[in-house]
Short mmCIF file of C-alpha atoms in Angstrom, two decimals:
data_model
loop_
_atom_site.label_atom_id
_atom_site.label_comp_id
_atom_site.label_asym_id
_atom_site.label_seq_id
_atom_site.Cartn_x
_atom_site.Cartn_y
_atom_site.Cartn_z
CA MET A 1 111.85 7.19 -73.80
CA SER A 2 108.14 7.42 -72.76
CA TYR A 3 105.85 9.94 -74.37
CA SER A 4 103.61 11.44 -71.67
CA PRO A 5 100.84 13.60 -73.04
CA ASN A 6 101.96 16.34 -70.41
CA GLY A 7 103.68 18.80 -72.51
CA THR A 8 104.67 21.21 -69.63
CA SER A 9 106.34 18.57 -67.58
CA SER A 10 109.91 19.31 -66.48
CA SER A 11 110.88 15.88 -67.49
CA LEU A 12 109.79 16.42 -71.06
CA ILE A 13 112.83 15.97 -73.32
CA PHE A 14 113.10 17.10 -76.86
CA LEU A 15 115.89 15.56 -79.35
CA LEU A 16 117.83 18.02 -81.41
CA THR A 17 119.17 17.20 -84.97
CA GLY A 18 122.46 18.07 -86.46
CA VAL A 19 122.45 17.91 -90.26
CA PRO A 20 120.04 15.26 -91.29
CA GLY A 21 121.62 12.83 -93.64
CA LEU A 22 125.19 13.86 -92.85
CA GLU A 23 125.53 12.56 -89.34
CA SER A 24 128.80 10.65 -90.20
CA ALA A 25 130.29 13.92 -91.31
CA HIS A 26 129.43 16.04 -88.21
CA THR A 27 132.92 16.21 -86.95
CA TRP A 28 134.07 17.74 -90.19
CA ILE A 29 131.03 19.93 -90.39
CA SER A 30 131.82 21.31 -86.98
CA ILE A 31 135.16 22.73 -88.17
CA PRO A 32 133.62 25.56 -90.44
CA PHE A 33 130.79 26.18 -87.80
CA CYS A 34 133.46 26.48 -84.98
CA CYS A 35 135.35 29.02 -87.21
CA LEU A 36 132.22 30.97 -87.89
CA TYR A 37 131.50 31.14 -84.12
CA LEU A 38 135.06 32.29 -83.30
CA THR A 39 135.09 34.95 -85.86
CA ALA A 40 131.53 36.28 -84.80
CA LEU A 41 132.50 36.24 -81.17
CA SER A 42 135.97 37.82 -81.64
CA GLY A 43 134.72 40.34 -84.29
CA ASN A 44 131.78 41.73 -82.37
CA GLY A 45 133.61 41.58 -79.01
CA LEU A 46 136.50 43.71 -80.61
CA ILE A 47 133.87 46.18 -82.14
CA LEU A 48 132.31 46.60 -78.69
CA PHE A 49 135.65 46.97 -76.94
CA VAL A 50 137.00 49.76 -79.31
CA ILE A 51 133.75 51.65 -79.22
CA ILE A 52 133.79 51.53 -75.39
CA THR A 53 137.46 52.46 -75.09
CA GLU A 54 137.97 54.99 -77.80
CA SER A 55 136.39 58.35 -76.86
CA ASN A 56 136.33 59.52 -80.50
CA LEU A 57 133.91 56.78 -81.19
CA HIS A 58 131.37 58.03 -78.58
CA GLU A 59 128.83 59.10 -81.27
CA PRO A 60 125.35 58.07 -82.08
CA MET A 61 126.40 56.02 -85.26
CA TYR A 62 128.83 54.01 -83.19
CA TYR A 63 126.50 53.56 -80.27
CA PHE A 64 124.07 51.89 -82.72
CA LEU A 65 126.79 49.84 -83.95
CA SER A 66 127.55 48.75 -80.47
CA MET A 67 123.85 47.77 -80.17
CA LEU A 68 124.22 45.66 -83.31
CA SER A 69 127.36 43.89 -82.06
CA THR A 70 125.49 43.13 -78.80
CA THR A 71 122.49 41.62 -80.61
CA ASP A 72 124.95 39.67 -82.82
CA LEU A 73 126.80 38.36 -79.64
CA GLY A 74 123.39 37.33 -78.18
CA LEU A 75 122.44 35.25 -81.29
CA CYS A 76 125.67 33.54 -81.37
CA ILE A 77 125.54 32.53 -77.65
CA SER A 78 122.01 31.56 -77.94
CA THR A 79 122.92 28.62 -80.28
CA LEU A 80 126.59 27.98 -79.59
CA VAL A 81 126.24 25.22 -76.79
CA THR A 82 123.58 23.31 -78.56
CA MET A 83 124.94 23.56 -82.04
CA LEU A 84 128.52 22.47 -81.13
CA GLY A 85 127.33 20.01 -78.55
CA ILE A 86 125.59 17.96 -81.32
CA PHE A 87 128.48 18.29 -83.73
CA TRP A 88 131.28 17.35 -81.14
CA PHE A 89 129.68 15.28 -78.49
CA ASN A 90 126.28 14.16 -80.16
CA THR A 91 124.51 15.75 -77.15
CA ARG A 92 121.05 15.93 -78.68
CA GLU A 93 118.83 16.04 -75.56
CA ILE A 94 117.33 19.22 -74.25
CA GLY A 95 114.71 19.80 -71.67
CA PHE A 96 111.40 21.53 -72.34
CA ASN A 97 112.05 24.66 -70.27
CA ALA A 98 115.56 24.92 -71.64
CA CYS A 99 114.11 24.59 -75.16
CA VAL A 100 111.44 27.18 -74.62
CA SER A 101 114.25 29.62 -72.98
CA GLN A 102 116.51 29.16 -76.22
CA THR A 103 113.56 29.72 -78.56
CA PHE A 104 112.80 33.09 -76.75
CA PHE A 105 116.30 34.33 -76.85
CA ILE A 106 116.80 33.44 -80.50
CA GLN A 107 113.75 35.33 -81.34
CA LEU A 108 114.38 38.16 -78.96
CA PHE A 109 117.80 38.94 -80.41
CA THR A 110 116.43 38.42 -84.03
CA VAL A 111 113.90 41.12 -83.25
CA MET A 112 116.23 43.25 -81.50
CA GLU A 113 118.58 43.04 -84.58
CA SER A 114 115.90 44.19 -86.96
CA SER A 115 114.97 46.95 -84.55
CA VAL A 116 118.59 48.24 -84.36
CA LEU A 117 118.88 48.09 -88.28
CA LEU A 118 115.77 50.42 -88.32
CA ALA A 119 117.40 52.76 -85.82
CA MET A 120 120.66 52.88 -87.72
CA ALA A 121 118.43 53.79 -90.91
CA PHE A 122 116.97 56.52 -88.91
CA ASP A 123 120.44 57.64 -87.81
CA ARG A 124 121.54 57.92 -91.53
CA PHE A 125 118.50 59.69 -92.35
CA VAL A 126 119.01 62.39 -89.81
CA ALA A 127 122.68 62.67 -90.57
CA ILE A 128 121.99 63.17 -94.29
CA CYS A 129 118.46 64.90 -94.54
CA ASN A 130 118.92 67.20 -91.42
CA PRO A 131 122.64 67.31 -90.47
CA LEU A 132 122.22 70.64 -88.52
CA ARG A 133 119.97 69.05 -86.14
CA TYR A 134 121.77 65.79 -85.80
CA ALA A 135 123.38 66.38 -82.41
CA THR A 136 120.33 67.80 -80.93
CA ILE A 137 117.89 64.96 -82.12
CA LEU A 138 120.32 61.93 -81.49
CA THR A 139 121.34 62.74 -77.92
CA ASP A 140 122.90 60.23 -75.50
CA SER A 141 119.74 59.99 -73.48
CA ARG A 142 117.52 59.41 -76.45
CA ILE A 143 119.84 56.70 -77.72
CA LEU A 144 119.57 54.95 -74.44
CA LYS A 145 115.86 55.27 -74.63
CA VAL A 146 115.88 53.83 -78.00
CA TRP A 147 117.87 50.77 -76.69
CA LEU A 148 115.43 50.19 -73.77
CA MET A 149 112.45 50.50 -76.23
CA ILE A 150 113.97 47.89 -78.52
CA LEU A 151 114.51 45.54 -75.56
CA PHE A 152 111.04 46.25 -74.37
CA ARG A 153 109.40 45.80 -77.70
CA GLY A 154 110.98 42.48 -78.36
CA THR A 155 110.12 41.22 -74.86
CA ILE A 156 106.39 42.32 -75.17
CA ILE A 157 105.92 40.88 -78.59
CA LEU A 158 107.35 37.45 -77.89
CA MET A 159 106.30 36.87 -74.37
CA PRO A 160 102.78 35.72 -75.52
CA LEU A 161 104.46 33.14 -77.96
CA ILE A 162 106.46 31.74 -75.08
CA LEU A 163 103.39 31.53 -72.72
CA LEU A 164 101.53 29.75 -75.45
CA LEU A 165 104.21 27.19 -76.04
CA LYS A 166 103.94 26.11 -72.51
CA ARG A 167 100.27 25.18 -72.99
CA LEU A 168 100.90 22.80 -75.83
CA SER A 169 101.00 19.01 -75.38
CA PHE A 170 103.53 16.56 -77.01
CA CYS A 171 102.58 12.92 -77.27
CA ARG A 172 104.00 11.88 -80.51
CA SER A 173 107.73 12.30 -81.79
CA ARG A 174 109.87 14.84 -80.12
CA VAL A 175 112.61 15.08 -82.52
CA LEU A 176 113.32 18.57 -83.47
CA HIS A 177 114.75 19.24 -87.19
CA HIS A 178 117.42 21.76 -86.21
CA SER A 179 120.52 22.22 -84.13
CA TYR A 180 118.61 24.50 -81.90
CA CYS A 181 114.92 25.09 -80.68
CA PHE A 182 113.19 26.72 -83.52
CA HIS A 183 109.56 28.10 -82.77
CA PRO A 184 107.86 26.79 -85.91
CA ASP A 185 109.77 23.30 -85.35
CA ILE A 186 108.36 23.05 -81.85
CA ILE A 187 104.70 23.85 -82.55
CA GLN A 188 104.88 21.33 -85.48
CA LEU A 189 105.37 18.48 -83.08
CA SER A 190 102.47 19.30 -80.81
CA CYS A 191 99.45 17.11 -80.73
CA SER A 192 97.18 19.93 -79.43
CA ASP A 193 95.81 22.61 -81.34
CA ASN A 194 98.64 25.01 -82.47
CA LYS A 195 96.76 27.45 -84.87
CA ILE A 196 97.01 30.19 -82.20
CA ASN A 197 100.72 29.64 -81.98
CA SER A 198 101.25 29.69 -85.75
CA VAL A 199 99.25 32.80 -86.36
CA LEU A 200 100.96 34.69 -83.52
CA GLY A 201 104.37 33.54 -84.66
CA LEU A 202 103.47 35.01 -88.18
CA THR A 203 101.99 38.07 -86.77
CA ALA A 204 105.16 38.74 -84.62
CA LEU A 205 107.40 38.37 -87.78
CA ILE A 206 105.20 40.80 -89.71
CA ILE A 207 105.00 43.49 -87.20
CA THR A 208 108.71 43.35 -86.52
CA ALA A 209 110.91 42.43 -89.41
CA GLY A 210 108.10 43.13 -91.88
CA VAL A 211 107.24 46.73 -90.61
CA ASP A 212 111.02 47.53 -89.95
CA SER A 213 111.96 46.73 -93.50
CA ILE A 214 109.24 48.89 -94.86
CA PHE A 215 110.56 51.88 -92.89
CA ILE A 216 114.09 51.15 -93.53
CA LEU A 217 113.11 51.24 -97.33
CA LEU A 218 111.24 54.42 -96.86
CA SER A 219 114.24 56.00 -95.15
CA TYR A 220 116.54 55.15 -97.94
CA VAL A 221 113.97 56.67 -100.32
CA LEU A 222 114.15 59.83 -98.63
CA ILE A 223 117.96 59.59 -98.32
CA ILE A 224 118.51 58.99 -102.00
CA ARG A 225 116.11 61.93 -102.81
CA THR A 226 118.10 64.27 -100.56
CA VAL A 227 121.46 63.10 -101.90
CA LEU A 228 120.50 63.59 -105.59
CA SER A 229 119.54 67.08 -104.88
CA ILE A 230 123.18 67.75 -103.76
CA ALA A 231 124.96 69.68 -106.60
CA SER A 232 128.54 68.38 -105.79
CA PRO A 233 129.37 64.75 -107.20
CA GLU A 234 132.01 64.54 -104.26
CA GLU A 235 129.34 65.43 -101.58
CA ARG A 236 126.82 62.95 -103.21
CA HIS A 237 129.57 60.30 -103.10
CA LYS A 238 130.64 61.09 -99.52
CA ALA A 239 126.94 60.96 -98.34
CA PHE A 240 126.26 57.64 -100.01
CA SER A 241 129.48 56.03 -98.76
CA THR A 242 128.26 56.60 -95.21
CA CYS A 243 125.50 54.27 -95.89
CA ILE A 244 127.35 51.41 -97.54
CA SER A 245 127.95 49.58 -94.32
CA HIS A 246 124.44 49.87 -93.18
CA ILE A 247 123.05 48.63 -96.42
CA GLY A 248 125.36 45.59 -96.20
CA ALA A 249 124.12 44.81 -92.70
CA VAL A 250 120.41 45.16 -93.76
CA ALA A 251 121.10 42.83 -96.92
CA ILE A 252 122.82 39.95 -94.80
CA PHE A 253 120.05 40.11 -92.19
CA TYR A 254 116.86 40.19 -94.37
CA ILE A 255 118.07 38.02 -97.57
CA PRO A 256 118.85 34.95 -95.32
CA LEU A 257 115.52 35.54 -93.31
CA ILE A 258 113.46 35.76 -96.48
CA SER A 259 115.22 32.82 -98.00
CA LEU A 260 114.62 30.69 -94.85
CA CYS A 261 111.03 31.74 -95.10
CA PHE A 262 110.55 30.64 -98.61
CA VAL A 263 112.44 27.34 -98.06
CA HIS A 264 110.07 26.39 -95.13
CA ARG A 265 106.92 27.50 -97.17
CA PHE A 266 107.76 26.18 -100.66
CA GLY A 267 110.85 24.01 -100.18
CA LYS A 268 109.10 20.76 -99.07
CA TRP A 269 110.86 18.85 -102.04
CA ALA A 270 114.30 19.99 -100.84
CA PRO A 271 116.31 17.47 -98.91
CA PRO A 272 116.18 17.81 -95.01
CA TYR A 273 119.84 19.09 -94.70
CA VAL A 274 119.03 22.05 -96.85
CA HIS A 275 116.29 23.35 -94.28
CA THR A 276 118.83 22.93 -91.37
CA LEU A 277 121.82 24.54 -93.17
CA MET A 278 119.60 27.38 -94.27
CA ALA A 279 118.41 27.89 -90.66
CA ASN A 280 122.04 27.81 -89.34
CA VAL A 281 123.18 30.28 -92.13
CA TYR A 282 120.31 32.64 -91.12
CA LEU A 283 121.66 32.86 -87.58
CA LEU A 284 125.39 32.86 -88.11
CA ILE A 285 126.11 34.82 -91.20
CA PRO A 286 124.91 38.31 -89.85
CA PRO A 287 127.03 37.92 -86.63
CA VAL A 288 130.10 36.84 -88.83
CA MET A 289 129.76 39.55 -91.55
CA ASN A 290 128.69 42.56 -89.63
CA PRO A 291 132.13 43.24 -87.88
CA ILE A 292 133.77 42.55 -91.23
CA ILE A 293 131.71 44.95 -93.15
CA TYR A 294 132.11 47.60 -90.66
CA SER A 295 135.79 47.25 -89.93
CA VAL A 296 136.41 47.41 -93.77
CA LYS A 297 134.11 50.08 -94.77
CA THR A 298 134.37 52.47 -91.81
CA LYS A 299 137.70 54.20 -91.35
CA GLN A 300 137.30 55.14 -87.82
CA ILE A 301 136.50 51.48 -86.74
CA ARG A 302 139.23 50.25 -88.85
CA LYS A 303 141.76 52.70 -87.30
CA ALA A 304 140.57 52.04 -83.79
CA ILE A 305 140.88 48.09 -84.29
CA HIS A 306 144.51 48.71 -85.78
CA LYS A 307 145.32 50.60 -82.74
CA VAL A 308 144.26 47.84 -80.36
CA LEU A 309 145.74 45.08 -82.25
CA PHE A 310 148.97 46.87 -83.12
CA PRO A 311 149.45 49.55 -80.53
CA LYS A 312 152.93 50.50 -81.83
CA GLY A 313 152.32 50.09 -85.43
CA SER A 314 151.82 52.64 -88.03
CA GLN A 315 148.37 54.18 -88.79
CA VAL A 316 146.07 52.69 -91.45
#
C-alpha cells in the first residue's frame, strides 16, 4: 500500500485494529460484543416503540427518555459495521471519507447523549422543585425545540473538527488503534501540524460533557435541597425514587468517559488492548444499560414493555 502525502485523497485508506495482542481470539471476543449490540439495539428499540405506541407515556419525562434511546441507537449503529466486520471477517480497511463520517457521528451522538442527560436533569428539577408549573414549562412544543437545539448544538460544535480533519496530511503509518475511527487516534497519525485539531477536540469535550456535567450536578444540589425540606419521609423517598434511573444513566455515561480520558492521558504503560477495550466499553455500556435501568426502575415503562411482550399475560 502506497503512502501518498495527500491526506484528503479519496483513495486514502486507514487500517482499523481489533483488540491488539488478541487477534487470534477475535472470533471468541465477537460473541460478547455481538450480544451487547443485540441487547442495546433491541432494548432501545423496544423503549422507543412503547413510548410511541402507549398514550399514557406521552409525557415530558418519557419524551426525554425516547431521545436518550435514539442517541443510544445512533451510537450503536455508528460502530456496529466496523467493529463486527473486524471480528468476523477481518475487514480492516476503511476509506478516509468514511472514517471522517464515522468520527463525526460517533462524536455527534456522544455530545447529544450528554445534552439529553442535562435536559433530563432539568426535567427532574422542574418536576420536584416546581411541580405546579411542570406542565406549563415542559410543553410538547418546547420539548421539540429542545431536541432540535440538541441536534443543532452537536452539529455546530463538531463541524469545525471534521473540516479541520480534512486538511491534515498522512504520510506515515495509517494503522488506527481502535475498531472504529476515533478523533484523537486519527490526528495522531497525521504528519502535518495537528495542534489546532487537538485543542479544538479538547475544547469541544469541555464545553459539552464538561459543562453539562456541572449543570447536572447543580440541578441535583437544588433537587436535594428541595427534597430535604419535605417533612414527610414517604414524600422524600418518592421524590428521590424518580431520580434513581437518571442518576444511573448519568453514572454509566460519565464514568466510562472519564476513565477513558484518564487511560489515554496517564495509561501509556498499559497494554494496547486495555485502551481498545476501554474505548469499546465507553461506547457500548450506556446503550446496553440505559434500557435495563429504565425498564427495571420505572414502573410505567416496565408495565408497557410487559404489555407489548405478553399482551395476554397478567399485569406486573
